[in-house]
DNA sequence: CACAATTCGATTGCGCACAACTAAATAGCT
DNA sequence: AGCTATTTAGTTGTGCGCAATCGAATTGTG
């Protein structure tokens, strides 16, 4: 099927990474439109989802749920605080920790956010089972990629 | 299967977008390790791939291949130029256009880049057919998402 | 108790992505 | 020719993602 294997490899490579990247950015575009009413960006929306589901959390726990570190979360949370959706309070029993708490306004926003998932799901053009299947594949891929990075780190190269 | 449909929707929604986002960032981590030897970031690597495949191109064409605009490409290309991999020259017959040309060094880098795709493919833990299938799903998803954004823009939600 | 190691968050710096705008050149129309 | 609209890069500003570093607090150990 190929007379120039090196070129084929380069092109195949591009297609995997590029497709994923493109899909991710296309999703970003949809969320940008859908979340405009709420005044949230997509990562901010993810933070709100976690808080709505799990209640108040320290920054560390929030980061574990979202796979994000403080370098990303600190400024993001300040913007959410400036928007009046969240308060940040140092924990009393561990002064290193900062508790992120929903304000009344932040809690109230959940009602308005309930319409978001349907609109996103519609935009994907996929049904529930297809979404589930795709999600499973992507999670497996993420696991494999993370493991590969961990190996490279440990084994040098 | 669910007694609280709204909550289920929120969680399903989170899982789709989040899984995609996580996979994209996990890919970034792998590329960061693999491209370290070449001194390229992942988007810079994509630009080099396009140039290796299509030869010299104006910024506009480059952006069409990569779905990126000048706001992203201009500084990126300046960094590639500073690294000596690329030259930017205003077109003689259309002064608005800037041709991006590979330098000898940039052309030579292709040889070293040939090892990258194999290492990435290995990291995914997928075989060629699985990669192809996943790519097709992601491309379909991107198409659907782009169409949805276009509709929202046109129909005003 | 004293000291070292760890944890947690914030900050800084760099690069990407995108929107909005500017400037320059070209194309098209009258 | 003259005027307008379009095309093409570039610039600015905002926000995310990540690495590296710092300071403060806590924990572990002798």
Short mmCIF file of C-alpha atoms (C1' of nucleotides) in Angstrom, two decimals, chain D residues 9-22:
data_model
loop_
_atom_site.label_atom_id
_atom_site.label_comp_id
_atom_site.label_asym_id
_atom_site.label_seq_id
_atom_site.Cartn_x
_atom_site.Cartn_y
_atom_site.Cartn_z
"C1'" DA D 9 -0.49 39.78 8.33
"C1'" DG D 10 0.40 41.70 12.38
"C1'" DT D 11 -0.72 43.50 17.13
"C1'" DT D 12 -3.03 43.61 21.57
"C1'" DG D 13 -5.49 41.68 25.29
"C1'" DT D 14 -7.51 37.74 27.82
"C1'" DG D 15 -7.38 33.17 29.41
"C1'" DC D 16 -5.60 28.37 29.76
"C1'" DG D 17 -1.66 24.84 30.64
"C1'" DC D 18 2.55 23.71 32.52
"C1'" DA D 19 7.32 23.98 34.54
"C1'" DA D 20 10.03 26.00 38.01
"C1'" DT D 21 10.44 28.35 42.13
"C1'" DC D 22 9.24 30.41 46.54
#
